[in-house]
Tab-separated table of C-alpha atoms and ligand atoms in Angstrom:
chain	number	residue	atom	x	y	z
A	231	UNK	CA	-24.678	-6.079	7.381
A	232	UNK	CA	-21.647	-3.541	8.548
A	233	UNK	CA	-19.690	-4.605	11.728
A	234	UNK	CA	-20.802	-2.984	14.567
A	235	UNK	CA	-17.847	-0.106	15.641
A	236	UNK	CA	-15.734	-0.168	12.315
A	237	UNK	CA	-17.648	3.237	10.752
A	238	UNK	CA	-18.150	4.727	14.470
A	239	UNK	CA	-14.573	3.903	16.255
A	240	UNK	CA	-13.302	6.980	14.419
A	241	UNK	CA	-14.474	9.120	17.221
A	242	UNK	CA	-13.238	6.857	20.456
A	243	UNK	CA	-10.612	9.164	20.802
A	244	UNK	CA	-12.870	12.068	21.191
A	245	UNK	CA	-14.531	10.464	24.154
A	246	UNK	CA	-12.069	10.377	26.368
A	247	UNK	CA	-14.749	8.802	29.685
A	248	UNK	CA	-14.983	5.288	27.918
A	249	UNK	CA	-11.567	5.431	25.715
A	250	UNK	CA	-8.346	5.603	27.784
A	251	UNK	CA	-5.726	5.293	25.355
A	252	UNK	CA	-5.071	1.333	27.196
A	253	UNK	CA	-8.431	0.262	25.486
A	254	UNK	CA	-7.783	2.239	22.538
A	255	UNK	CA	-4.851	-0.055	22.124
A	256	UNK	CA	-5.970	-3.284	23.047
A	257	UNK	CA	-9.103	-2.267	21.022
A	258	UNK	CA	-6.672	-1.617	17.844
A	259	UNK	CA	-4.539	-4.865	18.549
A	260	UNK	CA	-7.735	-6.923	18.592
A	261	UNK	CA	-9.259	-5.406	15.711
A	262	UNK	CA	-9.597	-7.940	12.652
A	263	UNK	CA	-7.258	-6.693	10.366
A	264	UNK	CA	-4.142	-6.893	12.940
A	265	UNK	CA	-5.483	-10.024	14.068
A	266	UNK	CA	-5.379	-11.775	10.693
A	267	UNK	CA	-2.273	-10.073	9.840
A	268	UNK	CA	-0.962	-12.104	12.733
A	269	UNK	CA	-2.727	-15.006	11.366
A	270	UNK	CA	-5.308	-15.191	14.192
A	271	UNK	CA	-8.795	-15.972	14.320
A	272	UNK	CA	-11.132	-13.663	13.648
A	273	UNK	CA	-14.908	-13.080	13.353
A	274	UNK	CA	-15.528	-11.673	10.251
A	275	UNK	CA	-12.825	-11.265	7.178
A	276	UNK	CA	-11.018	-7.330	7.054
A	277	UNK	CA	-11.224	-5.950	4.247
A	278	UNK	CA	-9.218	-2.377	2.425
A	279	UNK	CA	-8.888	-1.551	-0.585
A	280	UNK	CA	-5.866	-0.342	-3.184
A	281	UNK	CA	-6.605	2.742	-3.690
A	282	UNK	CA	-9.938	3.661	-1.466
A	283	UNK	CA	-8.877	6.963	-1.101
A	284	UNK	CA	-8.599	8.791	-5.205
A	285	UNK	CA	-10.369	9.770	-8.112
A	286	UNK	CA	-13.229	6.489	-7.470
A	287	UNK	CA	-14.968	8.978	-4.830
A	288	UNK	CA	-16.780	12.314	-5.365
A	289	UNK	CA	-16.049	14.043	-2.228
A	290	UNK	CA	-12.005	13.150	-3.156
A	291	UNK	CA	-12.976	15.235	-6.472
A	292	UNK	CA	-13.797	18.137	-4.534
A	293	UNK	CA	-11.134	18.646	-2.257
A	294	UNK	CA	-8.432	18.098	-4.529
A	295	UNK	CA	-9.633	20.767	-7.205
A	296	UNK	CA	-6.899	22.692	-8.082
A	297	UNK	CA	-4.627	21.292	-5.807
A	298	UNK	CA	-1.735	19.857	-7.943
A	299	UNK	CA	-1.357	15.919	-5.989
A	300	UNK	CA	2.249	16.389	-4.564
A	301	UNK	CA	1.344	19.338	-3.045
A	302	UNK	CA	-1.945	17.853	-1.043
A	303	UNK	CA	0.245	14.709	0.164
A	304	UNK	CA	2.456	17.802	2.093
A	305	UNK	CA	-1.042	19.108	3.681
A	306	UNK	CA	-1.824	17.441	6.673
A	307	UNK	CA	-5.121	18.488	6.910
A	308	UNK	CA	-6.050	17.550	3.588
A	309	UNK	CA	-4.064	13.876	4.224
A	310	UNK	CA	-5.951	13.671	6.960
A	311	UNK	CA	-9.003	14.533	5.691
A	312	UNK	CA	-8.796	12.195	2.400
A	313	UNK	CA	-7.193	8.930	3.969
A	314	UNK	CA	-10.749	9.351	6.587
A	315	UNK	CA	-13.198	9.142	3.434
A	316	UNK	CA	-12.971	5.869	2.414
A	317	UNK	CA	-13.185	4.944	6.026
A	318	UNK	CA	-15.859	6.888	6.712
A	319	UNK	CA	-17.808	5.934	3.464
A	320	UNK	CA	-17.169	2.180	3.575
A	321	UNK	CA	-16.560	1.037	7.100
A	322	UNK	CA	-13.725	-0.430	5.756
A	323	UNK	CA	-10.964	-2.323	8.253
A	324	UNK	CA	-8.071	-0.709	7.839
A	325	UNK	CA	-6.945	2.962	6.286
A	326	UNK	CA	-3.647	3.774	4.202
A	327	UNK	CA	-2.076	6.601	4.809
A	328	UNK	CA	-2.591	9.078	1.685
A	329	UNK	CA	0.195	9.852	-0.018
A	330	UNK	CA	2.367	8.272	-2.863
A	331	UNK	CA	5.626	6.198	-3.408
A	332	UNK	CA	7.379	9.550	-4.929
A	333	UNK	CA	6.997	11.254	-1.668
A	334	UNK	CA	10.144	10.865	-0.080
A	335	UNK	CA	11.866	11.165	-3.006
A	336	UNK	CA	10.534	14.763	-3.016
A	337	UNK	CA	11.091	15.288	0.718
A	338	UNK	CA	15.064	14.862	-0.367
A	339	UNK	CA	14.922	17.317	-3.150
A	340	UNK	CA	14.594	14.948	-6.226
A	341	UNK	CA	13.210	16.817	-9.183
A	342	UNK	CA	10.317	15.052	-9.694
A	343	UNK	CA	6.370	16.111	-10.116
A	344	UNK	CA	3.011	13.434	-10.161
A	345	UNK	CA	1.589	14.815	-13.130
A	346	UNK	CA	-2.071	14.131	-13.385
A	347	UNK	CA	-3.133	11.424	-15.759
A	348	UNK	CA	0.035	10.092	-15.706
A	349	UNK	CA	2.043	9.685	-13.127
A	350	UNK	CA	5.526	10.404	-11.536
A	351	UNK	CA	7.883	12.421	-13.667
A	352	UNK	CA	11.783	12.687	-13.178
A	353	UNK	CA	13.410	15.879	-14.365
A	354	UNK	CA	16.735	14.058	-14.485
A	355	UNK	CA	16.687	10.249	-14.898
A	356	UNK	CA	19.062	8.411	-12.852
A	357	UNK	CA	21.827	6.735	-15.510
A	358	UNK	CA	25.329	7.788	-13.350
A	359	UNK	CA	26.928	7.350	-10.106
A	360	UNK	CA	27.606	10.694	-10.110
A	361	UNK	CA	23.629	10.989	-10.003
A	362	UNK	CA	23.066	9.132	-6.647
A	363	UNK	CA	24.803	11.567	-4.762
A	364	UNK	CA	20.769	13.643	-4.840
A	365	UNK	CA	19.256	10.123	-2.629
A	366	UNK	CA	21.049	11.167	0.381
A	367	UNK	CA	19.090	9.407	3.778
A	368	UNK	CA	15.813	10.187	4.616
A	369	UNK	CA	15.486	12.158	7.946
A	370	UNK	CA	12.001	12.342	9.994
A	371	UNK	CA	12.508	16.310	9.208
A	372	UNK	CA	12.228	16.192	5.918
A	373	UNK	CA	8.639	14.776	6.513
A	374	UNK	CA	7.405	16.643	9.477
A	375	UNK	CA	3.898	17.007	7.322
A	376	UNK	CA	3.984	13.246	6.830
A	377	UNK	CA	4.918	12.851	10.734
A	378	UNK	CA	1.975	15.350	11.656
A	379	UNK	CA	-0.659	13.588	9.407
A	380	UNK	CA	0.199	10.311	10.834
A	381	UNK	CA	-0.176	11.225	14.565
A	382	UNK	CA	-3.056	13.044	13.460
A	383	UNK	CA	-5.179	10.073	11.864
A	384	UNK	CA	-4.300	7.821	14.195
A	385	UNK	CA	-5.704	9.869	16.916
A	386	UNK	CA	-8.783	9.825	13.929
A	387	UNK	CA	-8.641	6.523	13.203
A	388	UNK	CA	-9.323	5.054	17.333
A	389	UNK	CA	-9.295	1.418	16.875
A	390	UNK	CA	-9.218	1.179	12.743
A	391	UNK	CA	-5.560	0.610	12.148
A	392	UNK	CA	-3.785	2.821	10.108
A	393	UNK	CA	-1.073	1.199	7.069
A	394	UNK	CA	1.803	3.602	6.443
A	395	UNK	CA	3.651	2.452	3.103
A	396	UNK	CA	6.889	2.996	0.948
A	397	UNK	CA	7.619	1.826	-2.755
A	398	UNK	CA	10.382	-1.065	-2.829
A	399	UNK	CA	13.545	-0.214	-4.459
A	400	UNK	CA	13.215	-1.795	-7.600
A	401	UNK	CA	10.009	0.274	-8.304
A	402	UNK	CA	10.962	3.270	-7.055
A	403	UNK	CA	14.105	2.622	-9.495
A	404	UNK	CA	11.892	2.044	-11.953
A	405	UNK	CA	10.504	5.908	-12.233
A	406	UNK	CA	13.965	7.339	-11.409
A	407	UNK	CA	15.709	5.324	-14.203
A	408	UNK	CA	12.802	5.495	-17.058
A	409	UNK	CA	11.838	9.471	-15.961
A	410	UNK	CA	7.929	8.325	-15.917
A	411	UNK	CA	6.109	5.718	-16.250
A	412	UNK	CA	6.570	2.526	-18.626
A	413	UNK	CA	5.444	-0.600	-19.390
A	414	UNK	CA	8.186	-2.975	-20.623
A	415	UNK	CA	10.400	-0.729	-18.376
A	416	UNK	CA	13.746	-1.580	-21.079
A	417	UNK	CA	16.101	1.594	-19.607
A	418	UNK	CA	15.982	-0.026	-16.007
A	419	UNK	CA	16.872	-3.685	-17.666
A	420	UNK	CA	19.214	-2.054	-19.377
A	421	UNK	CA	20.896	-0.332	-16.428
A	422	UNK	CA	20.415	-3.438	-14.090
A	423	UNK	CA	22.103	-5.668	-16.718
A	424	UNK	CA	25.331	-3.350	-17.785
A	425	UNK	CA	25.864	-1.552	-14.816
A	426	UNK	CA	25.447	-3.930	-11.828
A	427	UNK	CA	27.253	-1.720	-9.755
A	428	UNK	CA	25.453	1.000	-10.006
A	429	UNK	CA	22.354	-0.289	-9.975
A	430	UNK	CA	23.257	-2.494	-6.344
A	431	UNK	CA	24.354	1.406	-5.265
A	432	UNK	CA	20.557	2.962	-6.546
A	433	UNK	CA	19.020	0.140	-4.869
A	434	UNK	CA	20.810	0.199	-1.964
A	435	UNK	CA	19.935	4.012	-1.350
A	436	UNK	CA	16.402	3.697	-2.147
A	437	UNK	CA	16.190	0.700	0.262
A	438	UNK	CA	17.354	3.113	2.992
A	439	UNK	CA	14.905	6.153	2.129
A	440	UNK	CA	11.778	3.326	2.135
A	441	UNK	CA	12.994	1.766	5.333
A	442	UNK	CA	13.536	5.249	6.945
A	443	UNK	CA	9.919	6.147	5.432
A	444	UNK	CA	8.515	3.428	7.018
A	445	UNK	CA	10.337	3.600	9.974
A	446	UNK	CA	8.724	7.482	10.320
A	447	UNK	CA	5.429	5.896	9.655
A	448	UNK	CA	5.241	3.228	12.296
A	449	UNK	CA	7.131	5.675	14.734
A	450	UNK	CA	4.446	8.270	14.204
A	451	UNK	CA	1.759	5.496	15.425
A	452	UNK	CA	0.943	3.385	12.003
A	453	UNK	CA	0.128	-0.127	13.076
A	454	UNK	CA	1.327	-1.808	9.680
A	455	UNK	CA	3.165	-1.094	6.009
A	456	UNK	CA	3.016	-2.254	3.061
A	457	UNK	CA	6.159	-2.214	0.604
A	458	UNK	CA	4.413	-2.019	-2.622
A	459	UNK	CA	6.818	-3.493	-5.494
A	460	UNK	CA	3.823	-2.826	-8.455
A	461	UNK	CA	6.291	-3.566	-11.266
A	462	UNK	CA	8.599	-6.246	-10.201
A	463	UNK	CA	6.139	-8.645	-11.927
A	464	UNK	CA	7.557	-8.003	-14.900
A	465	UNK	CA	10.719	-9.516	-13.746
A	466	UNK	CA	11.913	-13.060	-14.262
A	467	UNK	CA	12.728	-15.073	-10.904
A	468	UNK	CA	15.946	-15.496	-11.257
A	469	UNK	CA	16.175	-11.511	-12.053
A	470	UNK	CA	14.313	-11.133	-9.371
A	471	UNK	CA	16.617	-13.149	-6.682
A	472	UNK	CA	19.186	-11.203	-8.033
A	473	UNK	CA	19.243	-7.968	-8.304
A	474	UNK	CA	15.852	-7.069	-6.349
A	475	UNK	CA	14.965	-9.637	-3.517
A	476	UNK	CA	18.195	-8.409	-1.256
A	477	UNK	CA	17.595	-4.767	-0.765
A	478	UNK	CA	13.498	-5.414	-0.936
A	479	UNK	CA	14.046	-8.058	2.173
A	480	UNK	CA	16.575	-5.270	3.842
A	481	UNK	CA	13.849	-2.705	3.962
A	482	UNK	CA	11.292	-4.972	5.668
A	483	UNK	CA	13.825	-6.341	7.800
A	484	UNK	CA	14.581	-2.633	8.378
A	485	UNK	CA	11.421	-2.437	10.111
A	486	UNK	CA	11.407	-5.452	11.777
A	487	UNK	CA	12.057	-4.607	15.690
A	488	UNK	CA	9.597	-1.974	15.444
A	489	UNK	CA	6.492	-5.180	15.692
A	490	UNK	CA	4.416	-4.315	12.810
A	491	UNK	CA	2.963	-5.883	10.165
A	492	UNK	CA	4.928	-6.057	6.971
A	493	UNK	CA	2.996	-6.634	4.068
A	494	UNK	CA	4.960	-7.119	0.529
A	495	UNK	CA	2.811	-6.513	-2.368
A	496	UNK	CA	3.356	-6.675	-6.322
A	497	UNK	CA	1.190	-7.204	-9.704
A	498	UNK	CA	1.758	-10.352	-12.200
A	499	UNK	CA	3.805	-11.385	-9.294
A	500	UNK	CA	2.720	-15.729	-9.665
A	501	UNK	CA	6.034	-16.870	-10.196
A	502	UNK	CA	7.859	-14.432	-8.012
A	503	UNK	CA	5.316	-15.532	-4.792
A	504	UNK	CA	7.880	-17.619	-2.776
A	505	UNK	CA	10.803	-15.590	-3.346
A	506	UNK	CA	8.532	-12.350	-2.054
A	507	UNK	CA	7.603	-14.804	0.880
A	508	UNK	CA	10.922	-15.199	1.267
A	509	UNK	CA	11.797	-11.906	1.430
A	510	UNK	CA	10.913	-11.885	5.165
A	511	UNK	CA	7.176	-10.103	5.047
A	512	UNK	CA	4.489	-10.692	7.262
A	513	UNK	CA	1.947	-10.948	4.676
A	514	UNK	CA	2.112	-11.529	0.967
A	515	UNK	CA	-0.284	-9.320	-1.340
A	516	UNK	CA	-1.591	-10.988	-3.979
A	517	UNK	CA	-3.008	-10.205	-7.345
A	518	UNK	CA	-6.104	-11.177	-9.258
A	519	UNK	CA	-3.984	-13.911	-11.428
A	520	UNK	CA	-3.238	-16.453	-8.967
A	521	UNK	CA	-6.301	-18.432	-6.076
A	522	UNK	CA	-5.092	-17.649	-2.676
A	523	UNK	CA	-5.264	-21.250	-1.795
A	524	UNK	CA	-2.614	-22.271	-4.607
A	525	UNK	CA	-1.166	-18.288	-3.855
A	526	UNK	CA	-0.225	-19.242	0.000
A	527	UNK	CA	1.058	-22.714	-1.113
A	528	UNK	CA	3.834	-20.981	-3.159
A	529	UNK	CA	4.706	-18.549	-0.175
A	530	UNK	CA	4.419	-20.611	2.637
A	531	UNK	CA	6.436	-20.067	5.082
A	532	UNK	CA	3.157	-19.418	7.861
A	533	UNK	CA	2.728	-16.221	6.388
A	534	UNK	CA	-1.415	-14.342	5.658
A	535	UNK	CA	-2.169	-13.123	2.516
A	536	UNK	CA	-4.159	-10.358	0.861
A	537	UNK	CA	-6.224	-9.413	-1.879
A	538	UNK	CA	-7.321	-10.402	-4.590
A	539	UNK	CA	-10.436	-10.033	-6.289
A	540	UNK	CA	-10.354	-8.976	-9.790
A	541	UNK	CA	-10.594	-4.478	-9.352
A	542	UNK	CA	-12.942	-4.933	-12.561
A	543	UNK	CA	-15.346	-7.667	-11.220
A	544	UNK	CA	-16.848	-4.433	-9.531
A	545	UNK	CA	-18.062	-3.955	-13.203
A	546	UNK	CA	-20.395	-6.782	-12.723
A	547	UNK	CA	-23.708	-7.202	-11.614
A	548	UNK	CA	-24.051	-7.652	-7.747
A	549	UNK	CA	-24.366	-11.310	-7.481
A	550	UNK	CA	-21.299	-12.218	-10.077
A	551	UNK	CA	-19.193	-9.637	-7.521
A	552	UNK	CA	-20.308	-11.455	-4.827
A	553	UNK	CA	-20.183	-15.335	-5.925
A	554	UNK	CA	-16.661	-13.996	-7.093
A	555	UNK	CA	-15.811	-12.207	-3.696
A	556	UNK	CA	-17.152	-15.850	-2.071
A	557	UNK	CA	-14.730	-17.501	-3.885
A	558	UNK	CA	-11.566	-15.263	-2.629
A	559	UNK	CA	-12.845	-15.662	0.781
A	560	UNK	CA	-13.649	-19.425	0.515
A	561	UNK	CA	-9.678	-19.985	-0.934
A	562	UNK	CA	-8.238	-17.762	1.575
A	563	UNK	CA	-9.087	-19.730	4.222
A	564	UNK	CA	-6.306	-22.180	3.593
A	565	UNK	CA	-3.817	-19.437	4.514
A	566	UNK	CA	-3.037	-18.611	7.742
A	567	UNK	CA	-4.892	-15.473	7.985
A	568	UNK	CA	-6.742	-13.530	4.996
A	569	UNK	CA	-7.120	-9.793	4.336
A	570	UNK	CA	-9.265	-8.722	1.732
A	571	UNK	CA	-8.710	-7.261	-1.196
A	572	UNK	CA	-8.488	-5.928	-4.765
A	573	UNK	CA	-6.134	-7.457	-6.922
A	574	UNK	CA	-4.424	-4.020	-7.871
A	575	UNK	CA	-5.945	-0.736	-6.828
A	576	UNK	CA	-9.128	0.802	-6.966
A	577	UNK	CA	-10.115	1.940	-11.040
A	578	UNK	CA	-11.430	5.193	-11.074
A	579	UNK	CA	-14.343	4.370	-13.191
A	580	UNK	CA	-15.656	2.496	-10.219
A	581	UNK	CA	-18.966	3.020	-8.611
A	582	UNK	CA	-18.636	3.804	-4.937
A	583	UNK	CA	-22.053	1.855	-4.044
A	584	UNK	CA	-21.094	-1.357	-4.904
A	585	UNK	CA	-17.708	-1.053	-3.501
A	586	UNK	CA	-19.764	-0.306	0.071
A	587	UNK	CA	-22.102	-3.536	-1.022
A	588	UNK	CA	-18.613	-5.752	-1.477
A	589	UNK	CA	-17.113	-4.381	1.778
A	590	UNK	CA	-20.990	-5.093	3.397
A	591	UNK	CA	-21.331	-8.535	1.769
A	592	UNK	CA	-17.357	-9.419	3.422
A	593	UNK	CA	-18.358	-8.153	6.378
A	594	UNK	CA	-21.124	-10.436	6.695
A	595	UNK	CA	-20.191	-13.727	4.894
A	596	UNK	CA	-20.182	-16.605	7.679
A	597	UNK	CA	-16.589	-18.090	8.043
B	204	LIG	O1	-3.894	13.636	-9.386
B	204	LIG	C1	-4.074	12.288	-8.472
B	204	LIG	O2	-5.438	11.860	-8.038
B	204	LIG	C2	-3.202	11.312	-9.091
B	204	LIG	C3	-3.290	10.195	-8.921
B	204	LIG	C4	-2.628	9.322	-7.733
B	204	LIG	C5	-3.341	8.961	-6.259
B	204	LIG	C6	-4.776	9.133	-5.779
B	204	LIG	C7	-1.279	8.881	-7.857
B	204	LIG	C8	-0.282	9.365	-9.059
B	204	LIG	N1	-1.176	8.462	-6.591
B	204	LIG	C9	-2.392	9.099	-5.830
B	204	LIG	C10	-2.103	8.188	-4.212
B	204	LIG	C11	-1.258	7.024	-4.068
B	204	LIG	N2	-0.775	6.357	-4.641
B	204	LIG	C12	-1.359	6.403	-2.971
B	204	LIG	C13	-2.825	6.772	-2.069
B	204	LIG	C14	-3.756	5.593	-0.906
B	204	LIG	C15	-4.822	5.053	-1.405
B	204	LIG	O3	-4.307	3.727	-1.786
B	204	LIG	O4	-5.981	5.104	-1.053
B	204	LIG	C16	-0.687	4.893	-3.057
B	204	LIG	C17	-1.141	4.037	-1.813
B	204	LIG	C18	-0.228	5.305	-4.114
B	204	LIG	C19	0.854	4.134	-4.310
B	204	LIG	C20	1.473	4.310	-5.494
B	204	LIG	N3	1.990	5.415	-6.435
B	204	LIG	C21	2.248	3.187	-6.147
B	204	LIG	C22	2.021	1.305	-5.455
B	204	LIG	C23	0.541	1.263	-5.378
B	204	LIG	C24	-0.145	0.752	-7.128
B	204	LIG	O5	-0.926	1.058	-7.491
B	204	LIG	O6	0.608	0.218	-7.214
B	204	LIG	C25	2.513	3.538	-7.133
B	204	LIG	C26	2.826	2.508	-8.509
B	204	LIG	C27	2.771	5.092	-7.822
B	204	LIG	C28	3.042	5.619	-8.423
B	204	LIG	C29	1.691	6.556	-8.875
B	204	LIG	N4	1.376	7.478	-8.285
B	204	LIG	C30	0.505	7.929	-9.249
B	204	LIG	C31	0.185	7.226	-10.256
B	204	LIG	C32	-0.768	7.543	-11.311
B	204	LIG	C33	0.955	6.247	-10.149
B	204	LIG	C34	1.238	5.070	-11.413
B	204	LIG	C35	2.229	5.291	-12.396
B	204	LIG	C36	2.114	4.383	-13.565
B	204	LIG	O7	1.183	4.009	-14.333
B	204	LIG	O8	3.390	4.085	-13.467
């Protein structure tokens, strides 16, 4: 069963006779996604997927053919179309803005690229105080194409919420210090342990940049934001609390006045969940390792949860996948609100038809 409106609402804006902006605003505010984020009762469990746009979709691969990743992030026509593709295909309850966590760094002039098959690569990795000078504040004019894309998307999406996002200071710092993706984050931790002044100065700069990137997206019309601290799970709780949490908390606090739900997510964060909740988000994203009822206990504070089907479960037979999805939904009931998602991003080899079945299953599940 596909819920009425989730896939068709996007055109409501076109039909001005029946959809005033006030009605649209009310429809949006009453959407299952925003209701669950606020811990209110929902008609069905809302669902979206991290990396729902991207290489698993043939229409994405066709559109991106020959266009470098970063270039596509600064072209509103492509950003709008790529963001809409999974919304149309799956009827998910929220769109995630098509961009990347390094986009605001590129926008202020950091010499970096997103290399196909690798990820973000930074030409001149940061190792000194002098290099911090390149991390100036992000102004809305630096990301004019992002503002234009968000505004166009909000019109197109109608009552379907748009989630804006930013990379959290630790995860951004890991790319800037390592120079690219890393498994053990050795250089990142080396700097953290050996030069705490530089570390805190760097994370403070990145918190300001991430905060203004989120603010820009919300002011342009995003209904919620997600702070991705994807690699924070590599830290012990003590190190997370001492070196990272204050900076993530500063990002979240910097957009609190805007009144939209703030989601905070990382991978392998089972031991950090309580601390991540304390950092101030409204919703904590949980990877696939900790059942949501246990996660909700650790997070506490009346916060909603998001997650957490293993991304590989969609490669299982349908009945195995849906049995696991049912377990996720049942465990999620012990939290004040639950937004269904995978435990991390959609894997590129995922069959889109299987994700469509998963969305239908979650929407049809009797709460
Ligand atoms: O050419 C391509 O298609 C490149 C692949 C790709 C894509 C589709 C990258 C490179 N980024 C993106 C888009 C992207 N990045 C989105 C799109 C919206 C959606 O979810 O549909 C989002 C939310 C991100 C955020 C992002 N980028 C994160 C946090 C989320 C996560 O997955 O943990 C991280 C860590 C990055 C860095 C990054 N960018 C790209 C890659 C391959 C990586 C990871 C590199 C690594 O392993 O360290």
